[in-house]
């Protein structure tokens, strides 16, 4: 199959590489010339396990190409995936300007039958807008070319995106059936050899499925964080409560880990966009409002704990932070809990030294005006620090050398935003240890 992917961000690049890996002839297009030149040199702009190697392999095999010319892509492909960004607007709605610009360019330049696939996360009704824009541009050109707009939302987890694409839980495709659905089934057939996970539906339902999925996962996170706050106040242990409720197959263990709030490019943006959509349709989404408010409050929890410990006097305190990315196995800093924490700590007069194995370069873009310092190793960050705050649960933080930590820290004091350690062991070693959802 000849495929074009418009946009070489996280979704576009992963999708393009995985489709090329299956033998499709894929061309990825981006308006950023520097990024395209880097990709041709094997320089991948994001950290995702296995992606750099896959891009290099497919580029060498000539199943994957890169270009800044959308006309070249349209001449090449029979199926066009739109995978550009849909950033969050000021009022919470998804900004569709890039998606609609691509739709206009398709209508202006297409010369043969095409299937246009919305891969970007877009609000319900976007497929119809894309359809109308392409049709309008074709009308201006006095052309009658067959095309169909399909919704095919992505369900990729950052840090495991390659695996998710190659072995999907489900492939949701919204279309009018017929030709477009048959082509989409053909594209995804190699990814479903053992079990058919293809779910066909109408376009609007497919668009809604993406938002509903992320809203549900965000709800589970905010729910367990709400329970964690109650646990602290009544003297219960949220880690044990999680085991008790997670053993119920109707609930399960996924996404019920108490912590310092969710972040990233999906959950915050998609929850807000769904809230906006609901309000635009005269419905007040009380549950989603609560999910969002709980998450915003949860990002303050670690700061409140450390501030209370030092009697609200953090001036000139040296605070070590382990983990900056919003989750492990990615360098994504969008809406990361660490950003809220760092801002609060610095406003309170604290000095911060942070370590993250992958996200430092990205963090610097978000912390331009911060006085934060970056350590070369997790232990270097601890030198003479008044306390350690663990924010991101990278695997290298799971079993550290606690004796080394105790030697380096001025005070054997840990605030754990991801509940990684055994409190009894740390107490025996002489640490003061604070978790989320556990009274100390």
Coordinates of C-alpha atoms in Angstrom, one line a residue:
X1 CA 0.0 0.0 0.0
X2 CA 1.2 3.5 -0.8
X3 CA 0.7 5.7 2.2
X4 CA 1.5 9.3 3.2
X5 CA 1.5 10.6 6.8
X6 CA 1.2 14.3 7.2
X7 CA 3.0 15.4 10.4
X8 CA 6.1 13.9 12.0
X9 CA 5.3 14.4 15.6
X10 CA 4.8 11.6 18.1
X11 CA 1.8 10.0 16.4
X12 CA 2.9 10.6 12.8
X13 CA 6.4 9.3 13.1
X14 CA 5.4 6.2 15.1
X15 CA 2.6 5.5 12.7
X16 CA 4.7 6.1 9.6
X17 CA 7.6 3.9 10.8
X18 CA 5.3 1.0 11.9
X19 CA 3.4 1.1 8.6
X20 CA 6.7 1.1 6.7
X21 CA 7.9 -1.8 8.9
X22 CA 5.1 -3.9 7.4
X23 CA 6.4 -3.3 3.9
X24 CA 4.1 -0.4 2.9
X25 CA 5.6 2.4 0.9
X26 CA 5.4 5.4 3.3
X27 CA 6.3 9.0 2.9
X28 CA 6.1 11.3 6.0
X29 CA 5.6 15.0 5.4
X30 CA 6.3 18.0 7.6
X31 CA 6.6 21.7 7.0
X32 CA 9.6 21.9 9.3
X33 CA 12.5 21.6 7.0
X34 CA 15.1 21.2 9.8
X35 CA 13.2 18.3 11.2
X36 CA 12.9 16.5 7.9
X37 CA 16.6 17.0 7.2
X38 CA 17.4 15.5 10.6
X39 CA 15.1 12.5 10.0
X40 CA 16.9 11.9 6.8
X41 CA 20.1 11.8 8.8
X42 CA 18.6 9.4 11.3
X43 CA 18.1 12.0 14.0
X44 CA 14.7 11.4 15.7
X45 CA 13.3 14.5 17.6
X46 CA 11.6 12.5 20.3
X47 CA 12.6 9.7 22.7
X48 CA 10.5 6.6 22.3
X49 CA 12.1 3.1 22.9
X50 CA 12.9 1.4 19.5
X51 CA 11.7 4.3 17.3
X52 CA 15.2 5.6 16.2
X53 CA 16.2 2.1 15.2
X54 CA 13.0 1.4 13.3
X55 CA 13.1 4.7 11.4
X56 CA 16.8 4.0 10.4
X57 CA 15.9 0.5 9.3
X58 CA 12.9 1.5 7.2
X59 CA 14.7 4.5 5.7
X60 CA 17.6 2.3 4.7
X61 CA 15.2 -0.2 3.1
X62 CA 13.5 2.7 1.3
X63 CA 10.0 1.8 2.6
X64 CA 10.1 5.1 4.6
X65 CA 10.8 8.5 3.0
X66 CA 10.6 12.1 4.3
X67 CA 9.6 15.2 2.5
X68 CA 8.4 18.8 3.0
X69 CA 6.3 18.6 -0.2
X70 CA 2.6 17.6 0.4
X71 CA 2.1 17.5 -3.4
X72 CA 4.8 14.8 -3.7
X73 CA 3.0 12.9 -0.9
X74 CA -0.4 13.2 -2.7
X75 CA 1.0 12.0 -6.0
X76 CA 2.6 9.0 -4.2
X77 CA -0.2 7.8 -1.9
X78 CA -3.6 6.2 -2.1
X79 CA -4.2 6.8 1.6
X80 CA -3.3 9.9 3.5
X81 CA -3.0 10.0 7.3
X82 CA -3.4 13.4 8.9
X83 CA -1.3 13.3 12.1
X84 CA -0.7 16.9 12.9
X85 CA -1.0 18.5 16.4
X86 CA -4.3 19.6 17.9
X87 CA -3.1 21.8 20.8
X88 CA -5.3 22.9 23.6
X89 CA -6.8 26.4 23.0
X90 CA -7.3 29.0 25.7
X91 CA -10.9 27.9 26.4
X92 CA -10.1 24.2 26.4
X93 CA -11.2 23.4 22.9
X94 CA -8.9 21.5 20.6
X95 CA -7.3 23.8 18.1
X96 CA -8.0 22.3 14.6
X97 CA -6.1 24.9 12.5
X98 CA -3.3 22.5 11.5
X99 CA -5.8 19.7 10.6
X100 CA -7.9 22.0 8.6
X101 CA -4.9 23.5 6.8
X102 CA -3.9 20.0 5.8
X103 CA -7.4 19.3 4.5
X104 CA -7.3 22.5 2.4
X105 CA -3.9 21.5 1.0
X106 CA -5.2 18.1 0.1
X107 CA -8.2 19.6 -1.7
X108 CA -5.9 22.0 -3.5
X109 CA -3.4 19.4 -4.8
X110 CA -5.1 16.0 -5.1
X111 CA -5.4 14.5 -8.6
X112 CA -6.7 11.0 -7.9
X113 CA -9.0 9.1 -5.6
X114 CA -7.9 9.1 -2.0
X115 CA -8.8 8.0 1.5
X116 CA -8.1 10.7 4.0
X117 CA -7.6 9.4 7.5
X118 CA -7.9 11.6 10.6
X119 CA -5.2 10.1 12.9
X120 CA -5.0 13.2 15.1
X121 CA -7.2 13.3 18.2
X122 CA -10.0 15.6 17.0
X123 CA -13.4 16.6 18.4
X124 CA -16.6 15.0 17.2
X125 CA -17.6 16.5 13.9
X126 CA -14.1 17.1 12.6
X127 CA -14.3 14.5 9.9
X128 CA -17.3 16.3 8.5
X129 CA -15.3 19.6 8.5
X130 CA -12.4 17.9 6.7
X131 CA -14.8 16.4 4.2
X132 CA -16.4 19.8 3.4
X133 CA -13.1 21.6 3.1
X134 CA -11.7 19.1 0.6
X135 CA -14.9 19.1 -1.4
X136 CA -14.9 22.9 -1.5
X137 CA -11.4 23.1 -2.8
X138 CA -12.1 20.4 -5.5
X139 CA -15.2 22.4 -6.5
X140 CA -13.0 25.5 -7.0
X141 CA -10.8 23.4 -9.3
X142 CA -13.9 22.1 -11.2
X143 CA -12.8 18.5 -10.3
X144 CA -14.9 15.6 -9.3
X145 CA -12.6 13.2 -7.6
X146 CA -13.7 10.3 -5.4
X147 CA -12.5 10.6 -1.8
X148 CA -13.6 9.6 1.7
X149 CA -12.7 10.8 5.1
X150 CA -12.1 8.2 7.8
X151 CA -11.5 8.5 11.5
X152 CA -8.8 6.2 12.9
X153 CA -7.9 7.4 16.4
X154 CA -4.6 6.4 17.9
X155 CA -4.3 4.6 21.2
X156 CA -0.5 4.7 21.7
X157 CA 1.0 4.9 25.2
X158 CA 4.2 7.0 25.3
X159 CA 7.0 4.7 26.2
X160 CA 5.3 1.7 24.6
X161 CA 4.1 3.2 21.3
X162 CA 5.9 0.8 19.0
X163 CA 4.5 -2.2 20.8
X164 CA 1.0 -0.7 20.9
X165 CA 1.0 -0.1 17.1
X166 CA 2.4 -3.4 16.2
X167 CA 0.2 -5.4 18.6
X168 CA -2.9 -3.2 19.1
X169 CA -5.6 -3.8 21.6
X170 CA -8.0 -2.6 19.1
X171 CA -8.1 -0.7 15.8
X172 CA -11.1 1.7 15.7
X173 CA -12.1 2.9 12.2
X174 CA -15.0 5.2 11.6
X175 CA -16.2 5.4 8.0
X176 CA -19.3 5.0 5.8
X177 CA -18.3 1.4 5.2
X178 CA -17.6 0.0 1.7
X179 CA -14.4 1.1 -0.1
X180 CA -12.8 3.0 2.7
X181 CA -13.4 0.3 5.3
X182 CA -12.0 -2.4 3.0
X183 CA -8.8 -0.5 2.4
X184 CA -8.4 0.2 6.2
X185 CA -8.9 -3.5 6.9
X186 CA -6.2 -4.3 4.3
X187 CA -3.7 -1.8 5.9
X188 CA -4.2 -3.2 9.4
X189 CA -4.4 -6.9 8.5
X190 CA -0.7 -7.5 9.1
X191 CA -1.1 -6.2 12.7
X192 CA -3.9 -8.6 13.5
X193 CA -2.7 -12.0 12.4
X194 CA -3.7 -13.8 15.6
X195 CA -6.9 -12.0 16.4
X196 CA -9.2 -9.6 14.6
X197 CA -9.3 -6.5 16.7
X198 CA -10.7 -4.3 13.9
X199 CA -13.8 -2.3 15.2
X200 CA -15.8 -0.6 12.5
X201 CA -18.2 2.2 13.3
X202 CA -19.4 5.6 12.0
X203 CA -17.0 8.6 11.9
X204 CA -18.5 10.5 14.9
X205 CA -18.5 7.5 17.1
X206 CA -14.9 6.8 16.3
X207 CA -14.0 10.4 17.2
X208 CA -15.9 10.1 20.4
X209 CA -14.3 6.8 21.3
X210 CA -10.8 8.4 21.6
X211 CA -12.0 11.1 24.0
X212 CA -14.1 8.6 26.0
X213 CA -11.1 6.3 26.4
X214 CA -8.8 8.9 27.7
X215 CA -11.4 10.5 29.9
X216 CA -12.1 7.1 31.5
X217 CA -8.4 6.5 32.2
X218 CA -8.0 10.0 33.6
X219 CA -11.1 9.4 35.8
X220 CA -9.5 6.2 37.3
X221 CA -6.4 8.2 38.1
X222 CA -8.3 11.1 39.7
X223 CA -10.5 8.6 41.6
X224 CA -7.6 6.8 43.3
X225 CA -6.0 10.1 44.1
X226 CA -9.2 11.2 45.7
X227 CA -9.2 8.0 47.7
X228 CA -5.5 8.5 48.6
X229 CA -6.3 11.9 50.1
X230 CA -9.1 10.4 52.2
X231 CA -6.8 7.5 53.3
X232 CA -4.2 10.0 54.7
X233 CA -6.8 11.7 56.8
X234 CA -8.4 8.5 58.2
X235 CA -5.2 6.6 58.7
X236 CA -5.7 4.0 55.9
X237 CA -3.0 2.9 53.4
X238 CA -3.9 3.6 49.8
X239 CA -1.4 1.0 48.6
X240 CA -3.3 -1.7 50.4
X241 CA -6.7 -0.3 49.3
X242 CA -5.5 -0.4 45.7
X243 CA -4.8 -4.1 46.1
X244 CA -8.1 -4.7 47.7
X245 CA -10.2 -3.0 45.0
X246 CA -7.9 -4.0 42.0
X247 CA -8.5 -7.7 42.7
X248 CA -12.1 -7.1 41.6
X249 CA -12.1 -8.0 37.9
X250 CA -14.7 -5.2 37.3
X251 CA -12.1 -2.7 38.4
X252 CA -8.7 -4.1 37.7
X253 CA -5.3 -2.8 38.7
X254 CA -4.5 -0.5 35.8
X255 CA -4.5 3.2 36.3
X256 CA -5.3 3.0 40.0
X257 CA -1.9 4.0 41.3
X258 CA -2.0 7.0 43.6
X259 CA 0.5 9.7 42.6
X260 CA 1.1 13.4 42.0
X261 CA -1.3 13.8 39.1
X262 CA -1.4 12.9 35.4
X263 CA 0.2 14.9 32.6
X264 CA 1.3 14.5 29.0
X265 CA -0.1 15.4 25.7
X266 CA -3.3 13.4 25.9
X267 CA -5.2 13.2 29.2
X268 CA -5.2 16.9 30.2
X269 CA -5.9 18.1 26.7
X270 CA -8.6 15.5 25.9
X271 CA -10.5 15.9 29.2
X272 CA -10.6 19.7 28.7
X273 CA -11.7 19.3 25.0
X274 CA -14.5 16.9 26.0
X275 CA -15.6 19.3 28.7
X276 CA -15.7 22.0 26.1
X277 CA -17.6 19.8 23.6
X278 CA -20.2 18.9 26.3
X279 CA -20.8 22.6 27.3
X280 CA -21.1 23.6 23.6
X281 CA -23.9 21.1 23.4
X282 CA -25.7 22.4 26.5
X283 CA -24.5 19.7 28.9
X284 CA -22.6 20.3 32.1
X285 CA -20.1 17.4 32.5
X286 CA -19.9 17.3 36.3
X287 CA -17.8 14.2 36.5
X288 CA -15.3 15.4 34.0
X289 CA -15.1 18.8 35.8
X290 CA -14.3 16.9 39.0
X291 CA -11.6 14.7 37.3
X292 CA -9.9 17.8 36.0
X293 CA -10.1 19.7 39.3
X294 CA -8.8 16.7 41.3
X295 CA -5.8 16.5 39.0
X296 CA -4.9 20.1 39.3
X297 CA -5.1 19.9 43.1
X298 CA -3.1 16.7 43.1
X299 CA -0.1 18.4 41.4
X300 CA 0.2 20.5 44.6
X301 CA 0.2 17.6 47.0
X302 CA 4.0 17.0 47.1
X303 CA 4.7 20.7 47.6
X304 CA 2.2 20.9 50.4
X305 CA 3.8 17.9 52.1
X306 CA 7.3 19.3 52.0
X307 CA 6.2 22.8 52.8
X308 CA 4.3 21.6 55.9
X309 CA 7.3 19.5 57.0
X310 CA 9.5 22.6 57.0
X311 CA 6.9 24.7 58.7
X312 CA 6.2 26.6 55.4
X313 CA 9.8 27.9 55.3
X314 CA 11.6 26.6 52.2
X315 CA 13.8 29.6 51.7
X316 CA 17.3 28.5 50.6
X317 CA 16.4 24.8 51.2
X318 CA 18.1 22.6 48.6
X319 CA 15.6 20.2 47.1
X320 CA 16.6 17.2 44.9
X321 CA 14.1 16.0 42.3
X322 CA 14.2 12.6 40.6
X323 CA 12.3 12.6 37.4
X324 CA 11.0 15.4 35.2
X325 CA 9.1 13.8 32.4
X326 CA 5.3 13.3 32.9
X327 CA 5.9 9.5 32.9
X328 CA 8.8 7.1 32.5
X329 CA 10.3 6.0 29.1
X330 CA 9.6 9.3 27.4
X331 CA 11.1 12.8 27.3
X332 CA 7.7 14.4 27.1
X333 CA 7.3 17.4 29.5
X334 CA 3.8 18.5 28.4
X335 CA 1.7 19.2 31.5
X336 CA 4.2 17.3 33.6
X337 CA 3.6 17.4 37.4
X338 CA 7.2 18.3 37.9
X339 CA 6.6 21.7 36.3
X340 CA 3.9 22.6 38.8
X341 CA 6.1 21.4 41.7
X342 CA 9.2 23.3 40.5
X343 CA 7.3 26.5 40.1
X344 CA 5.8 26.2 43.6
X345 CA 9.1 25.4 45.2
X346 CA 11.0 28.2 43.5
X347 CA 8.3 30.7 44.5
X348 CA 8.8 29.5 48.0
X349 CA 12.5 30.3 47.8
X350 CA 13.9 26.7 47.4
X351 CA 16.9 25.8 45.3
X352 CA 16.4 22.8 43.0
X353 CA 18.7 20.2 41.6
X354 CA 17.0 17.7 39.3
X355 CA 17.9 14.5 37.5
X356 CA 16.0 12.8 34.7
X357 CA 17.6 10.1 32.4
X358 CA 16.0 11.4 29.2
X359 CA 14.0 14.6 29.7
X360 CA 16.5 17.3 30.6
X361 CA 16.8 18.8 27.2
X362 CA 13.0 19.0 26.9
X363 CA 12.7 20.3 30.5
X364 CA 15.0 23.2 29.7
X365 CA 12.6 24.4 27.0
X366 CA 9.8 24.6 29.6
X367 CA 12.0 26.0 32.5
X368 CA 13.7 28.8 30.6
X369 CA 13.3 31.3 33.5
X370 CA 13.9 28.8 36.2
X371 CA 17.1 28.7 38.3
X372 CA 17.0 24.9 38.5
X373 CA 20.3 23.0 38.1
X374 CA 20.6 19.6 36.4
X375 CA 22.6 16.7 37.8
X376 CA 24.5 14.2 35.7
X377 CA 23.4 11.3 37.9
X378 CA 20.6 10.5 40.4
X379 CA 23.1 10.4 43.2
X380 CA 24.8 13.7 42.3
X381 CA 21.5 15.4 42.6
X382 CA 21.4 14.4 46.3
X383 CA 24.6 16.1 47.4
X384 CA 23.9 18.2 50.5
X385 CA 20.1 18.3 49.7
X386 CA 17.6 18.9 52.5
X387 CA 15.2 16.5 50.9
X388 CA 14.5 14.3 47.8
X389 CA 11.3 14.4 45.9
X390 CA 10.6 11.5 43.5
X391 CA 8.3 12.6 40.7
X392 CA 8.7 10.2 37.8
X393 CA 8.9 6.4 38.4
X394 CA 11.8 5.6 36.1
X395 CA 13.1 2.1 36.5
X396 CA 16.5 3.2 37.7
X397 CA 14.8 4.8 40.7
X398 CA 13.1 1.6 41.9
X399 CA 16.0 -0.1 43.7
X400 CA 18.6 2.6 44.5
X401 CA 21.5 2.3 47.0
X402 CA 19.8 3.7 50.1
X403 CA 23.1 3.8 52.0
X404 CA 24.6 6.0 49.2
X405 CA 21.5 8.2 49.3
X406 CA 21.8 8.6 53.1
X407 CA 25.5 9.6 52.8
X408 CA 24.7 12.3 50.2
X409 CA 21.5 13.8 51.6
X410 CA 21.9 16.4 54.3
X411 CA 18.7 14.9 55.8
X412 CA 17.5 11.4 55.1
X413 CA 14.2 12.7 53.9
X414 CA 12.2 11.4 50.9
X415 CA 8.9 12.6 49.5
X416 CA 7.7 9.9 47.1
X417 CA 5.1 11.1 44.5
X418 CA 4.8 7.6 43.0
X419 CA 4.9 5.3 46.1
X420 CA 7.9 3.3 44.9
X421 CA 9.4 2.2 48.2
X422 CA 8.8 0.0 51.2
X423 CA 8.1 2.3 54.1
X424 CA 9.1 -0.2 56.7
X425 CA 12.6 -0.8 55.1
X426 CA 13.2 2.9 54.8
X427 CA 12.2 3.5 58.4
X428 CA 14.6 0.8 59.5
X429 CA 17.4 2.5 57.5
X430 CA 16.7 5.8 59.3
X431 CA 14.8 7.7 56.6
X432 CA 11.8 9.9 57.1
X433 CA 9.5 8.8 54.2
X434 CA 6.4 10.4 52.9
X435 CA 4.1 8.8 50.3
X436 CA 0.8 9.7 48.6
X437 CA -2.2 8.3 50.5
X438 CA -0.4 7.1 53.6
X439 CA -0.4 8.9 56.9
X440 CA 3.1 9.3 58.5

